[in-house]
mmCIF file of C-alpha atoms in Angstrom:
data_model
loop_
_atom_site.group_PDB
_atom_site.id
_atom_site.type_symbol
_atom_site.label_atom_id
_atom_site.label_comp_id
_atom_site.label_asym_id
_atom_site.label_seq_id
_atom_site.Cartn_x
_atom_site.Cartn_y
_atom_site.Cartn_z
ATOM 1 C CA MET D 1 9.866 17.132 -1.667
ATOM 2 C CA ARG D 2 9.087 14.891 -4.631
ATOM 3 C CA GLY D 3 6.348 15.300 -7.262
ATOM 4 C CA THR D 4 5.267 18.974 -6.907
ATOM 5 C CA GLY D 5 7.149 21.120 -9.186
ATOM 6 C CA HIS D 6 4.710 20.555 -12.120
ATOM 7 C CA LEU D 7 1.615 21.652 -10.236
ATOM 8 C CA ILE D 8 2.173 25.419 -10.765
ATOM 9 C CA ARG D 9 2.569 26.766 -14.329
ATOM 10 C CA ALA D 10 2.813 30.344 -15.557
ATOM 11 C CA GLY D 11 4.380 32.637 -17.963
ATOM 12 C CA VAL D 12 6.853 34.650 -16.194
ATOM 13 C CA ARG D 13 7.111 38.242 -17.798
ATOM 14 C CA THR D 14 7.850 40.446 -15.067
ATOM 15 C CA PRO D 15 9.589 40.567 -11.783
ATOM 16 C CA ALA D 16 6.235 41.572 -9.898
ATOM 17 C CA THR D 17 4.565 38.182 -11.546
ATOM 18 C CA ARG D 18 7.830 36.246 -10.914
ATOM 19 C CA SER D 19 7.626 37.301 -7.159
ATOM 20 C CA THR D 20 3.953 36.501 -6.880
ATOM 21 C CA LEU D 21 4.540 33.142 -8.589
ATOM 22 C CA CYS D 22 7.299 32.149 -6.313
ATOM 23 C CA SER D 23 5.205 33.148 -3.021
ATOM 24 C CA ALA D 24 2.517 31.037 -4.324
ATOM 25 C CA MET D 25 4.577 28.145 -5.034
ATOM 26 C CA PHE D 26 6.119 28.406 -1.604
ATOM 27 C CA ASP D 27 2.765 28.399 -0.180
ATOM 28 C CA LEU D 28 1.525 25.347 -1.847
ATOM 29 C CA ASN D 29 4.771 23.435 -1.197
ATOM 30 C CA LYS D 30 4.609 24.290 2.442
ATOM 31 C CA GLN D 31 0.911 22.967 2.569
ATOM 32 C CA LEU D 32 1.625 19.791 0.625
ATOM 33 C CA ALA D 33 4.497 19.259 2.974
ATOM 34 C CA ASP D 34 2.351 19.445 6.066
ATOM 35 C CA ILE D 35 -0.180 17.181 4.373
ATOM 36 C CA GLN D 36 2.816 14.616 3.475
ATOM 37 C CA LYS D 37 4.204 14.491 7.207
ATOM 38 C CA SER D 38 0.428 14.777 8.565
ATOM 39 C CA GLY D 39 0.548 10.982 9.761
ATOM 40 C CA LYS D 40 -2.942 10.948 8.016
ATOM 41 C CA SER D 41 -3.947 7.684 5.811
ATOM 42 C CA ILE D 42 -3.423 7.895 2.207
ATOM 43 C CA ILE D 43 -7.219 8.437 1.535
ATOM 44 C CA GLU D 44 -7.154 11.337 4.056
ATOM 45 C CA LYS D 45 -4.016 12.874 2.354
ATOM 46 C CA LYS D 46 -5.466 12.705 -1.059
ATOM 47 C CA GLU D 47 -8.959 14.388 0.226
ATOM 48 C CA MET D 48 -6.773 16.950 1.738
ATOM 49 C CA CYS D 49 -5.074 17.696 -1.381
ATOM 50 C CA ILE D 50 -8.364 17.999 -3.158
ATOM 51 C CA LYS D 51 -9.722 20.636 -0.586
ATOM 52 C CA LEU D 52 -6.473 22.531 -1.264
ATOM 53 C CA GLY D 53 -7.450 22.983 -4.546
ATOM 54 C CA LEU D 54 -5.429 20.244 -6.685
ATOM 55 C CA ARG D 55 -7.143 18.647 -9.534
ATOM 56 C CA PRO D 56 -7.692 14.734 -9.702
ATOM 57 C CA ARG D 57 -4.946 14.312 -12.316
ATOM 58 C CA ASP D 58 -2.638 16.146 -9.976
ATOM 59 C CA VAL D 59 -3.595 14.127 -6.947
ATOM 60 C CA GLU D 60 -2.930 10.922 -9.409
ATOM 61 C CA TYR D 61 0.423 12.261 -10.326
ATOM 62 C CA LEU D 62 1.548 12.716 -6.634
ATOM 63 C CA GLU D 63 0.331 9.046 -6.067
ATOM 64 C CA PHE D 64 2.500 8.090 -8.922
ATOM 65 C CA THR D 65 5.605 9.738 -7.676
ATOM 66 C CA GLY D 66 5.178 8.135 -4.210
ATOM 67 C CA PHE D 67 4.304 11.494 -2.358
ATOM 68 C CA PHE D 68 1.409 9.470 -0.249
ATOM 69 C CA GLU D 69 3.785 6.578 0.632
ATOM 70 C CA GLY D 70 5.072 6.132 4.185
ATOM 71 C CA LYS D 71 3.233 5.183 7.467
ATOM 72 C CA CYS D 72 -0.209 4.425 6.838
ATOM 73 C CA LEU D 73 -2.809 2.117 8.561
ATOM 74 C CA THR D 74 -2.826 -1.483 7.634
ATOM 75 C CA PHE D 75 -6.304 -3.540 7.459
ATOM 76 C CA GLY D 76 -7.347 -7.128 6.601
ATOM 77 C CA VAL D 77 -10.912 -8.655 6.002
ATOM 78 C CA GLU D 78 -12.682 -11.746 6.790
ATOM 79 C CA ILE D 79 -15.367 -12.691 4.380
ATOM 80 C CA GLU D 80 -17.737 -15.285 5.710
ATOM 81 C CA CYS D 81 -19.363 -16.864 2.538
ATOM 82 C CA PHE D 82 -20.304 -20.242 0.598
ATOM 83 C CA ALA D 83 -18.127 -20.790 -2.288
ATOM 84 C CA ASN D 84 -17.192 -23.962 -4.206
ATOM 85 C CA PRO D 85 -13.277 -24.681 -3.878
ATOM 86 C CA THR D 86 -12.894 -25.950 -7.378
ATOM 87 C CA GLN D 87 -14.447 -22.842 -8.685
ATOM 88 C CA VAL D 88 -12.431 -20.600 -6.348
ATOM 89 C CA ARG D 89 -9.215 -22.079 -7.319
ATOM 90 C CA ARG D 90 -10.142 -21.727 -11.086
ATOM 91 C CA PHE D 91 -10.992 -18.006 -11.008
ATOM 92 C CA ALA D 92 -8.103 -17.439 -8.431
ATOM 93 C CA SER D 93 -5.851 -18.567 -11.182
ATOM 94 C CA ARG D 94 -7.383 -16.917 -13.710
ATOM 95 C CA ASN D 95 -6.995 -13.615 -11.719
ATOM 96 C CA GLU D 96 -3.633 -14.371 -10.372
ATOM 97 C CA LEU D 97 -4.948 -14.190 -6.834
ATOM 98 C CA SER D 98 -2.767 -16.066 -4.363
ATOM 99 C CA ILE D 99 -4.856 -18.348 -2.362
ATOM 100 C CA ALA D 100 -4.525 -21.179 -0.030
ATOM 101 C CA TYR D 101 -7.000 -23.667 1.622
ATOM 102 C CA GLU D 102 -5.905 -24.312 5.325
ATOM 103 C CA GLY D 103 -7.218 -25.554 8.472
ATOM 104 C CA TYR D 104 -8.734 -23.287 11.032
ATOM 105 C CA ASN D 105 -5.950 -20.960 12.315
ATOM 106 C CA HIS D 106 -5.229 -17.397 13.150
ATOM 107 C CA ARG D 107 -1.881 -17.059 11.500
ATOM 108 C CA ASP D 108 -1.261 -13.512 9.737
ATOM 109 C CA ASN D 109 0.495 -13.283 6.306
ATOM 110 C CA ASP D 110 1.073 -10.353 3.996
ATOM 111 C CA HIS D 111 0.827 -12.177 0.425
ATOM 112 C CA TYR D 112 -1.897 -14.539 0.085
ATOM 113 C CA TYR D 113 -5.878 -14.998 0.851
ATOM 114 C CA LYS D 114 -6.466 -17.957 3.001
ATOM 115 C CA PHE D 115 -9.763 -20.056 3.283
ATOM 116 C CA VAL D 116 -10.495 -21.520 6.462
ATOM 117 C CA SER D 117 -13.321 -23.235 7.979
ATOM 118 C CA ASP D 118 -15.836 -21.345 10.265
ATOM 119 C CA SER D 119 -18.630 -23.283 12.081
ATOM 120 C CA SER D 120 -20.736 -20.293 12.405
ATOM 121 C CA VAL D 121 -21.340 -20.202 8.870
ATOM 122 C CA ARG D 122 -24.141 -22.572 7.905
ATOM 123 C CA GLY D 123 -27.365 -23.114 5.900
ATOM 124 C CA LEU D 124 -25.609 -23.736 2.380
ATOM 125 C CA ALA D 125 -22.941 -25.925 0.618
ATOM 126 C CA ASP D 126 -19.260 -25.017 0.993
ATOM 127 C CA PRO D 127 -19.339 -22.754 3.998
ATOM 128 C CA ILE D 128 -16.097 -20.929 4.115
ATOM 129 C CA GLU D 129 -14.240 -18.047 5.638
ATOM 130 C CA CYS D 130 -11.978 -16.034 3.303
ATOM 131 C CA VAL D 131 -9.284 -14.213 5.254
ATOM 132 C CA SER D 132 -7.236 -11.427 3.457
ATOM 133 C CA PRO D 133 -3.538 -10.868 3.697
ATOM 134 C CA VAL D 134 -2.441 -7.843 5.854
ATOM 135 C CA LEU D 135 -3.099 -5.119 3.359
ATOM 136 C CA LYS D 136 -2.354 -1.416 3.191
ATOM 137 C CA ASP D 137 -4.492 1.715 3.387
ATOM 138 C CA ASN D 138 -3.638 2.590 -0.431
ATOM 139 C CA THR D 139 -4.701 1.921 -3.893
ATOM 140 C CA ASP D 140 -2.724 -1.775 -3.742
ATOM 141 C CA GLY D 141 -4.489 -2.574 -0.626
ATOM 142 C CA HIS D 142 -7.941 -1.821 -2.039
ATOM 143 C CA GLY D 143 -6.860 -3.377 -5.407
ATOM 144 C CA SER D 144 -6.013 -6.655 -4.005
ATOM 145 C CA LEU D 145 -9.487 -6.542 -2.205
ATOM 146 C CA LYS D 146 -11.209 -5.943 -5.528
ATOM 147 C CA LYS D 147 -9.339 -8.794 -7.114
ATOM 148 C CA CYS D 148 -10.447 -11.053 -4.325
ATOM 149 C CA LEU D 149 -14.012 -10.015 -4.646
ATOM 150 C CA LYS D 150 -13.906 -10.413 -8.313
ATOM 151 C CA THR D 151 -12.717 -14.141 -8.034
ATOM 152 C CA LEU D 152 -15.257 -14.989 -5.371
ATOM 153 C CA ASN D 153 -18.130 -13.522 -7.436
ATOM 154 C CA GLU D 154 -16.967 -15.225 -10.629
ATOM 155 C CA ALA D 155 -16.787 -18.573 -8.541
ATOM 156 C CA GLY D 156 -20.541 -18.023 -7.546
ATOM 157 C CA ALA D 157 -20.090 -17.420 -3.902
ATOM 158 C CA GLN D 158 -23.349 -16.485 -1.771
ATOM 159 C CA VAL D 159 -24.125 -15.086 1.745
ATOM 160 C CA ASN D 160 -27.023 -15.801 3.979
ATOM 161 C CA GLU D 161 -27.765 -14.367 7.611
ATOM 162 C CA SER D 162 -25.361 -16.599 9.170
ATOM 163 C CA CYS D 163 -22.524 -14.882 7.527
ATOM 164 C CA GLY D 164 -20.588 -11.606 8.577
ATOM 165 C CA LEU D 165 -17.841 -9.431 7.377
ATOM 166 C CA HIS D 166 -15.127 -8.558 9.726
ATOM 167 C CA VAL D 167 -12.491 -5.674 9.281
ATOM 168 C CA HIS D 168 -9.267 -5.679 11.174
ATOM 169 C CA VAL D 169 -7.220 -2.330 11.420
ATOM 170 C CA GLY D 170 -3.817 -2.337 12.613
ATOM 171 C CA VAL D 171 -3.308 -0.274 15.961
ATOM 172 C CA GLU D 172 0.019 -1.557 17.179
ATOM 173 C CA GLU D 173 1.514 1.953 17.348
ATOM 174 C CA TYR D 174 -1.562 3.377 18.890
ATOM 175 C CA THR D 175 -1.357 4.554 22.629
ATOM 176 C CA ASP D 176 -3.569 3.330 25.280
ATOM 177 C CA GLU D 177 -5.541 6.460 25.209
ATOM 178 C CA GLU D 178 -5.941 6.274 21.405
ATOM 179 C CA TYR D 179 -7.006 2.690 21.440
ATOM 180 C CA ILE D 180 -9.885 3.202 24.281
ATOM 181 C CA ASN D 181 -10.763 6.130 22.209
ATOM 182 C CA ILE D 182 -11.893 4.098 19.142
ATOM 183 C CA PHE D 183 -14.368 2.013 21.718
ATOM 184 C CA LYS D 184 -15.734 5.219 23.181
ATOM 185 C CA ASN D 185 -16.437 6.469 19.687
ATOM 186 C CA TYR D 186 -18.001 3.537 18.224
ATOM 187 C CA GLN D 187 -20.252 3.419 21.473
ATOM 188 C CA LYS D 188 -21.372 6.785 20.342
ATOM 189 C CA LEU D 189 -22.075 6.014 16.687
ATOM 190 C CA GLU D 190 -23.486 2.414 17.348
ATOM 191 C CA LEU D 191 -27.400 3.193 17.143
ATOM 192 C CA LEU D 192 -26.786 5.333 14.037
ATOM 193 C CA ILE D 193 -24.671 2.437 12.586
ATOM 194 C CA ASP D 194 -27.391 -0.064 13.240
ATOM 195 C CA SER D 195 -29.638 2.021 11.049
ATOM 196 C CA PHE D 196 -27.427 1.181 8.054
ATOM 197 C CA MET D 197 -26.826 -2.270 8.940
ATOM 198 C CA ALA D 198 -29.083 -5.252 8.011
ATOM 199 C CA PRO D 199 -31.678 -6.209 10.893
ATOM 200 C CA SER D 200 -29.680 -9.346 11.682
ATOM 201 C CA ARG D 201 -26.700 -7.233 12.708
ATOM 202 C CA ARG D 202 -28.150 -4.627 15.086
ATOM 203 C CA GLY D 203 -28.521 -4.313 18.729
ATOM 204 C CA GLU D 204 -27.657 -7.741 20.475
ATOM 205 C CA CYS D 205 -26.646 -9.816 17.675
ATOM 206 C CA GLN D 206 -24.932 -13.264 18.783
ATOM 207 C CA TRP D 207 -21.797 -12.707 17.288
ATOM 208 C CA ALA D 208 -21.591 -8.935 17.310
ATOM 209 C CA ARG D 209 -23.292 -7.765 20.737
ATOM 210 C CA SER D 210 -23.879 -4.176 21.694
ATOM 211 C CA LEU D 211 -21.319 -1.698 23.318
ATOM 212 C CA GLN D 212 -24.021 0.257 25.148
ATOM 213 C CA ARG D 213 -23.593 -1.652 28.473
ATOM 214 C CA PHE D 214 -20.058 -0.476 29.086
ATOM 215 C CA ASP D 215 -18.365 2.373 30.659
ATOM 216 C CA TYR D 216 -14.820 3.095 29.141
ATOM 217 C CA ASP D 217 -14.079 6.208 31.154
ATOM 218 C CA PRO D 218 -12.253 3.975 34.034
ATOM 219 C CA CYS D 219 -10.012 2.340 31.327
ATOM 220 C CA ARG D 220 -6.430 3.448 31.147
ATOM 221 C CA LEU D 221 -4.777 0.586 29.484
ATOM 222 C CA LYS D 222 -5.517 -1.507 26.326
ATOM 223 C CA ILE D 223 -5.890 -4.260 28.401
ATOM 224 C CA ASP D 224 -8.449 -2.458 30.823
ATOM 225 C CA VAL D 225 -10.923 -2.699 27.795
ATOM 226 C CA GLN D 226 -10.527 -6.488 27.445
ATOM 227 C CA ALA D 227 -11.058 -6.919 30.969
ATOM 228 C CA THR D 228 -14.122 -4.968 30.963
ATOM 229 C CA MET D 229 -15.732 -6.640 28.094
ATOM 230 C CA ARG D 230 -14.488 -10.192 28.534
ATOM 231 C CA SER D 231 -15.678 -11.560 25.016
ATOM 232 C CA ARG D 232 -14.366 -11.122 21.419
ATOM 233 C CA TYR D 233 -18.236 -11.370 20.276
ATOM 234 C CA PHE D 234 -18.977 -7.422 20.279
ATOM 235 C CA LYS D 235 -19.460 -5.246 17.392
ATOM 236 C CA VAL D 236 -15.895 -4.203 18.209
ATOM 237 C CA ASN D 237 -13.665 -7.054 19.410
ATOM 238 C CA PRO D 238 -11.215 -6.058 22.469
ATOM 239 C CA GLU D 239 -9.374 -9.223 22.033
ATOM 240 C CA SER D 240 -7.640 -8.950 18.565
ATOM 241 C CA TYR D 241 -5.131 -6.754 19.796
ATOM 242 C CA GLY D 242 -3.660 -9.348 22.038
ATOM 243 C CA ARG D 243 -3.284 -11.901 18.958
ATOM 244 C CA HIS D 244 -2.801 -9.535 15.977
ATOM 245 C CA LYS D 245 -2.337 -5.916 17.307
ATOM 246 C CA THR D 246 -5.292 -4.915 15.519
ATOM 247 C CA VAL D 247 -9.016 -3.807 16.527
ATOM 248 C CA GLU D 248 -11.659 -5.865 14.995
ATOM 249 C CA PHE D 249 -14.905 -4.501 13.678
ATOM 250 C CA ARG D 250 -17.462 -7.508 13.677
ATOM 251 C CA GLN D 251 -20.864 -5.679 13.005
ATOM 252 C CA HIS D 252 -21.220 -5.506 9.188
ATOM 253 C CA GLN D 253 -23.461 -8.342 7.612
ATOM 254 C CA GLY D 254 -21.998 -11.052 5.200
ATOM 255 C CA THR D 255 -21.490 -9.528 1.639
ATOM 256 C CA VAL D 256 -19.157 -10.396 -1.435
ATOM 257 C CA ASN D 257 -20.155 -6.728 -3.152
ATOM 258 C CA TYR D 258 -16.773 -4.847 -3.538
ATOM 259 C CA LYS D 259 -18.472 -1.397 -2.987
ATOM 260 C CA LYS D 260 -20.114 -2.349 0.187
ATOM 261 C CA ILE D 261 -16.952 -3.630 1.764
ATOM 262 C CA SER D 262 -14.719 -0.957 0.515
ATOM 263 C CA MET D 263 -17.086 1.866 1.885
ATOM 264 C CA TRP D 264 -17.041 -0.106 5.411
ATOM 265 C CA VAL D 265 -13.317 -0.863 5.345
ATOM 266 C CA ASN D 266 -13.023 3.094 4.466
ATOM 267 C CA PHE D 267 -15.393 3.943 7.458
ATOM 268 C CA CYS D 268 -13.500 1.516 10.140
ATOM 269 C CA LEU D 269 -10.152 3.038 8.999
ATOM 270 C CA LYS D 270 -11.276 6.675 9.133
ATOM 271 C CA LEU D 271 -12.950 6.166 12.594
ATOM 272 C CA VAL D 272 -9.618 4.573 13.878
ATOM 273 C CA ASP D 273 -7.529 7.567 12.294
ATOM 274 C CA TRP D 274 -9.816 10.203 13.629
ATOM 275 C CA SER D 275 -9.737 8.437 17.221
ATOM 276 C CA LYS D 276 -6.169 9.392 17.349
ATOM 277 C CA ASN D 277 -7.040 13.153 18.532
ATOM 278 C CA ASN D 278 -10.636 13.184 18.930
ATOM 279 C CA THR D 279 -13.507 11.600 21.012
ATOM 280 C CA PHE D 280 -17.473 12.370 20.725
ATOM 281 C CA THR D 281 -18.996 14.086 23.771
ATOM 282 C CA SER D 282 -22.364 12.856 23.038
ATOM 283 C CA ARG D 283 -24.143 10.371 20.634
ATOM 284 C CA ILE D 284 -24.145 10.966 16.939
ATOM 285 C CA ASP D 285 -27.746 10.800 15.503
ATOM 286 C CA THR D 286 -27.413 11.741 11.796
ATOM 287 C CA ILE D 287 -24.820 10.514 9.067
ATOM 288 C CA ASP D 288 -24.025 14.139 8.149
ATOM 289 C CA ASP D 289 -22.714 14.776 11.553
ATOM 290 C CA ILE D 290 -20.134 11.912 11.152
ATOM 291 C CA PRO D 291 -16.933 14.296 10.765
ATOM 292 C CA PHE D 292 -14.522 11.839 9.204
ATOM 293 C CA LEU D 293 -16.750 10.789 6.071
ATOM 294 C CA ASN D 294 -16.423 12.624 3.034
ATOM 295 C CA ASP D 295 -19.744 13.490 0.873
ATOM 296 C CA GLU D 296 -19.567 10.304 -0.994
ATOM 297 C CA GLU D 297 -19.295 8.202 1.786
ATOM 298 C CA LYS D 298 -22.227 10.028 3.573
ATOM 299 C CA ARG D 299 -24.324 9.646 0.393
ATOM 300 C CA PHE D 300 -23.415 5.826 0.369
ATOM 301 C CA PHE D 301 -24.560 5.082 4.061
ATOM 302 C CA LYS D 302 -27.575 7.353 3.831
ATOM 303 C CA SER D 303 -28.627 5.067 0.613
ATOM 304 C CA ARG D 304 -27.827 2.043 2.989
ATOM 305 C CA LYS D 305 -30.056 3.406 5.732
ATOM 306 C CA ASN D 306 -32.955 4.195 3.123
ATOM 307 C CA HIS D 307 -32.686 0.812 1.834
ATOM 308 C CA PHE D 308 -33.090 -0.881 5.289
ATOM 309 C CA GLN D 309 -35.753 1.790 6.438
ATOM 310 C CA GLY D 310 -38.463 -0.171 7.975
ATOM 311 C CA ALA D 311 -36.577 -3.533 8.171
#
């Protein structure tokens, strides 16, 4: 296994200490091997290594060696906003961000950000939807997203209540049961998620309606979810699978703030990952009870809830 030999260092002086060290190295390598082949996202693997006792610089080294590479979830974002095309092109060139202005389309790509029209975005000049390429759940994917948000902010991008943020997560390899679990779990989390979303994106939002009316227990196939919901305008869109092999989360309000977007992307990725093997048996009412979030993420969503308290 690559990249683990440097993690335990000791001065070996006697057969006893040599034996103890070998045993410790064997245990650590076994645990790291289990993490490496766990099928978890890169973010989850890093967190598992930290919990194992590795230092942050050791985790960084493992990432450098390619330890975390392999299968990971893919994601994409759609950022609805208002941004002057001339300014966007100017700062995209400066930041070496690949972009293209296109007519309205649903074509996927893995190398440039496309800017397309969106009739639902209105109220200010230069309405646009910035659609990311397919990104991977690793530092490169988030680094690309960060560069995009830097470009939009430098170009003076703005949002209003007509804007939304949509996150796609790739689920092509998910079984029917695993896919259906995502909808069941979001339904159990929905009222809590409402509490840290803007008031305009709660309840029966026009472009992201509630999942509370549906019973997913009779669903056996992915297509059953689509037949049950019969629209893409829900907080979780059942129709994106047919076109993109993704599940789309549509609830988040419009923003061009990288931290807000990256935190919500991580929430969606972790929810999808957790849903492979788990379903909630009852409604989740507190952020501390969300099992797939780490402490930093819980603090962030608590701060968002406090921000919107009473709104």
